[in-house]
Amino acid sequence: MKITHLSVVTLDYTVSDDAGEVLDTTEGREPLVYLHGSGFLVPGLENALYDREEGDSFELAVPAMDAYGVYEESLVQEVPGELFDGMEVAEGDTFVADTDDGHRPVTIVEVSEDFVKVDANHPLAGMDLHFKVNVRGVRAATAEEIAHGHVHGGEGHHHHGHGEGCCGGHGHSDDEGCCGGQGHSHDDDHECCGGKGHAHAADTDEPHECCGGHGGCKH
């Protein structure tokens, strides 16, 4: 069976940067199971998987524009320190900001007495990625899986978070590795691409502008 729109696909993969450093892999873990065409994977990888079949293995270079995009300096901003009143924040911490473009993961890059500098670029923005992929299985999705937009059952990744992960796709859950998908929420003890993965909430009655959007920063 070939991979088509809304197929359920089971993958083994390893993703590396230009220097060959492994950013994430399923080696030694469960394979990645996802609903193809649901936006789970970065576009370059998802497009390359169409018409592949169970047993296919391949290597793929995905340029930054087809992975996590180019690095945008405009997404690095200084926000008032009082927005984090009552919370301990440090360089490298990450949280999820509620912006005009939806939930966006943000990394703290500098903390001063008056402001906190945050970076809303994905940790892998501007990076070309190199994938090694093995298609372990392909099946038709159930009507329920199509309606819910993700895989059900013991084989699959269930209800997905709304933050961003690191390398391969959208929306897997907190107990998974950080580079198979773009979309899990971070627990306090979760290490993601060198960050501490802390998800903080900023409680304020006043909306504020943060990395291109308005609203509070939250878990």
Coordinates of C-alpha atoms in Angstrom, one line a residue:
M1 CA 0.0 0.0 0.0
K2 CA 1.4 3.4 -1.0
I3 CA 1.3 6.4 1.3
T4 CA -1.5 8.7 0.3
H5 CA -3.4 11.6 1.9
L6 CA -4.7 10.5 5.3
S7 CA -2.8 7.2 5.4
V8 CA -1.6 6.0 8.8
V9 CA 2.2 5.7 8.5
T10 CA 4.7 4.0 10.8
L11 CA 8.3 5.4 10.5
D12 CA 11.8 4.9 11.8
Y13 CA 13.9 8.0 11.3
T14 CA 17.1 9.8 12.3
V15 CA 17.5 13.5 11.7
S16 CA 20.8 15.3 11.7
D17 CA 22.2 18.8 11.0
D18 CA 24.8 19.8 8.4
A19 CA 27.6 18.8 10.7
G20 CA 26.2 15.3 11.1
E21 CA 25.1 15.8 14.7
V22 CA 22.0 13.6 15.4
L23 CA 19.2 15.9 16.6
D24 CA 16.6 13.1 17.1
T25 CA 16.1 9.5 16.2
T26 CA 13.6 6.7 16.9
E27 CA 16.5 4.3 17.4
G28 CA 16.0 2.5 20.7
R29 CA 12.5 3.9 20.9
E30 CA 9.1 3.2 19.5
P31 CA 8.6 4.2 15.8
L32 CA 6.8 7.3 14.9
V33 CA 3.1 6.7 13.9
Y34 CA 1.2 9.6 12.4
L35 CA -1.7 10.6 10.0
H36 CA -0.1 11.6 6.7
G37 CA -1.3 14.9 5.3
S38 CA -2.5 16.2 8.6
G39 CA 0.5 18.6 8.9
F40 CA 2.3 16.4 11.4
L41 CA 5.6 16.5 9.6
V42 CA 7.7 19.3 8.3
P43 CA 6.6 19.9 4.7
G44 CA 9.8 18.7 3.0
L45 CA 9.7 15.3 4.7
E46 CA 5.9 14.9 4.3
N47 CA 6.0 15.7 0.6
A48 CA 8.8 13.2 0.0
L49 CA 6.8 10.4 1.6
Y50 CA 3.9 10.5 -0.8
D51 CA 3.7 7.3 -2.8
R52 CA 6.3 5.5 -0.7
E53 CA 5.5 2.0 0.4
E54 CA 6.1 -0.2 3.4
G55 CA 9.8 -1.3 3.4
D56 CA 11.0 1.7 1.5
S57 CA 14.2 3.4 3.0
F58 CA 15.7 6.6 1.8
E59 CA 17.8 9.6 2.8
L60 CA 16.6 13.2 2.3
A61 CA 18.1 16.7 2.7
V62 CA 15.4 19.2 3.7
P63 CA 16.3 22.9 3.3
A64 CA 15.4 25.2 6.1
M65 CA 12.6 26.8 4.1
D66 CA 10.9 23.4 3.9
A67 CA 11.6 22.5 7.5
Y68 CA 11.3 25.2 10.2
G69 CA 11.8 28.3 8.0
V70 CA 14.5 30.9 7.9
Y71 CA 15.6 32.6 11.1
E72 CA 13.6 35.9 11.6
E73 CA 15.3 38.6 13.6
S74 CA 11.9 40.2 14.1
L75 CA 10.8 37.3 16.3
V76 CA 13.5 38.3 18.9
Q77 CA 11.9 40.8 21.2
E78 CA 12.3 42.4 24.6
V79 CA 9.2 42.2 26.8
P80 CA 8.6 43.9 30.1
G81 CA 9.9 41.9 33.1
E82 CA 6.7 42.5 35.0
L83 CA 4.9 40.1 32.7
F84 CA 6.8 37.4 34.5
D85 CA 6.0 38.7 38.0
G86 CA 6.3 36.0 40.5
M87 CA 8.1 33.5 38.3
E88 CA 11.7 32.6 38.1
V89 CA 12.9 32.6 34.5
A90 CA 16.4 32.0 33.2
E91 CA 18.2 32.0 29.9
G92 CA 17.3 28.8 28.0
D93 CA 13.9 28.4 29.5
T94 CA 11.0 27.9 27.1
F95 CA 7.3 28.5 27.3
V96 CA 4.3 28.8 25.1
A97 CA 3.0 32.2 24.2
D98 CA -0.6 32.9 23.1
T99 CA -0.1 35.1 20.0
D100 CA -2.3 36.4 17.1
D101 CA -0.9 33.4 15.1
G102 CA -1.8 30.9 17.7
H103 CA 0.3 29.1 20.3
R104 CA 4.0 29.7 19.7
P105 CA 7.0 28.3 21.7
V106 CA 9.3 31.0 22.9
T107 CA 12.8 30.7 24.3
I108 CA 14.3 33.1 26.8
V109 CA 17.6 34.4 25.5
E110 CA 18.4 37.1 28.1
V111 CA 17.1 38.3 31.4
S112 CA 17.8 41.7 32.9
E113 CA 16.2 43.8 35.7
D114 CA 14.0 45.7 33.2
F115 CA 13.2 43.3 30.4
V116 CA 13.3 39.7 29.2
K117 CA 14.5 39.0 25.7
V118 CA 12.6 36.2 24.0
D119 CA 13.1 34.4 20.7
A120 CA 10.0 33.0 19.0
N121 CA 12.0 31.3 16.2
H122 CA 11.8 27.5 16.3
P123 CA 15.1 26.1 17.7
L124 CA 15.9 24.7 14.3
A125 CA 14.9 27.7 12.2
G126 CA 17.5 28.4 9.6
M127 CA 18.9 24.9 9.7
D128 CA 19.0 22.4 6.8
L129 CA 18.0 19.0 8.1
H130 CA 19.1 15.5 6.9
F131 CA 16.7 12.6 7.4
K132 CA 17.3 8.8 7.2
V133 CA 13.8 7.2 7.0
N134 CA 12.5 3.7 6.9
V135 CA 8.8 3.2 6.2
R136 CA 7.7 0.3 8.5
G137 CA 4.0 0.3 7.8
V138 CA 1.2 1.9 5.9
R139 CA -2.6 1.5 6.4
A140 CA -5.8 3.3 5.8
A141 CA -7.0 5.6 8.6
T142 CA -10.3 5.0 10.3
A143 CA -13.2 7.4 10.0
E144 CA -12.6 8.4 13.7
E145 CA -8.9 9.1 13.1
I146 CA -9.7 11.2 10.1
A147 CA -12.3 13.2 12.1
H148 CA -9.9 13.7 15.0
G149 CA -6.9 14.4 12.8
H150 CA -4.5 12.0 14.5
V151 CA -3.9 8.2 15.1
H152 CA -5.8 6.3 17.7
G153 CA -4.9 3.0 19.4
G154 CA -1.8 1.5 21.0
E155 CA 0.3 1.9 17.9
G156 CA -0.2 5.6 17.6
H157 CA 0.4 9.0 19.2
H158 CA -2.9 10.1 20.7
H159 CA -4.1 13.6 21.6
H160 CA -1.2 15.9 20.8
G161 CA -0.1 19.1 22.5
H162 CA 0.0 22.5 20.9
G163 CA 3.6 23.6 21.5
E164 CA 6.4 22.9 19.1
G165 CA 9.0 20.2 19.3
C166 CA 12.2 20.0 17.3
C167 CA 12.5 18.2 14.0
G168 CA 10.1 16.1 12.1
G169 CA 6.4 17.0 12.5
H170 CA 3.5 18.4 14.4
G171 CA 1.8 17.4 17.6
H172 CA 3.1 14.5 19.5
S173 CA 2.7 14.0 23.2
D174 CA 4.9 14.9 26.2
D175 CA 6.5 11.5 26.6
E176 CA 7.9 11.3 23.1
G177 CA 11.3 12.5 21.8
C178 CA 11.5 16.1 20.8
C179 CA 12.5 15.9 17.2
G180 CA 9.9 13.7 15.5
G181 CA 7.3 16.4 15.6
Q182 CA 6.5 20.1 15.8
G183 CA 3.9 20.0 18.4
H184 CA 4.2 18.7 22.0
S185 CA 3.9 20.7 25.2
H186 CA 6.9 20.8 27.4
D187 CA 7.0 19.4 30.9
D188 CA 9.4 21.0 33.4
D189 CA 11.8 18.1 33.2
H190 CA 11.8 17.8 29.5
E191 CA 14.9 18.7 27.7
C192 CA 14.4 19.9 24.1
C193 CA 17.2 20.8 21.7
G194 CA 19.4 22.2 24.5
G195 CA 16.6 24.1 26.3
K196 CA 15.2 23.3 29.7
G197 CA 11.7 23.0 28.4
H198 CA 10.1 24.9 31.2
A199 CA 6.6 26.0 30.4
H200 CA 5.7 29.2 32.3
A201 CA 2.5 31.2 32.7
A202 CA 2.4 34.9 32.9
D203 CA -0.8 36.1 34.6
T204 CA -1.8 39.6 33.7
D205 CA -5.1 41.3 33.1
E206 CA -3.6 43.5 30.4
P207 CA -3.0 42.0 26.9
H208 CA 0.5 42.4 25.7
E209 CA 2.5 42.1 22.6
C210 CA 4.8 39.2 22.6
C211 CA 6.6 37.9 19.5
G212 CA 4.1 39.1 17.0
G213 CA 0.9 38.6 18.9
H214 CA -1.2 39.6 21.9
G215 CA -2.2 37.7 25.0
G216 CA -0.7 36.0 28.0
C217 CA 2.2 33.6 28.0
K218 CA 1.0 30.2 29.3
H219 CA 1.6 26.6 29.7

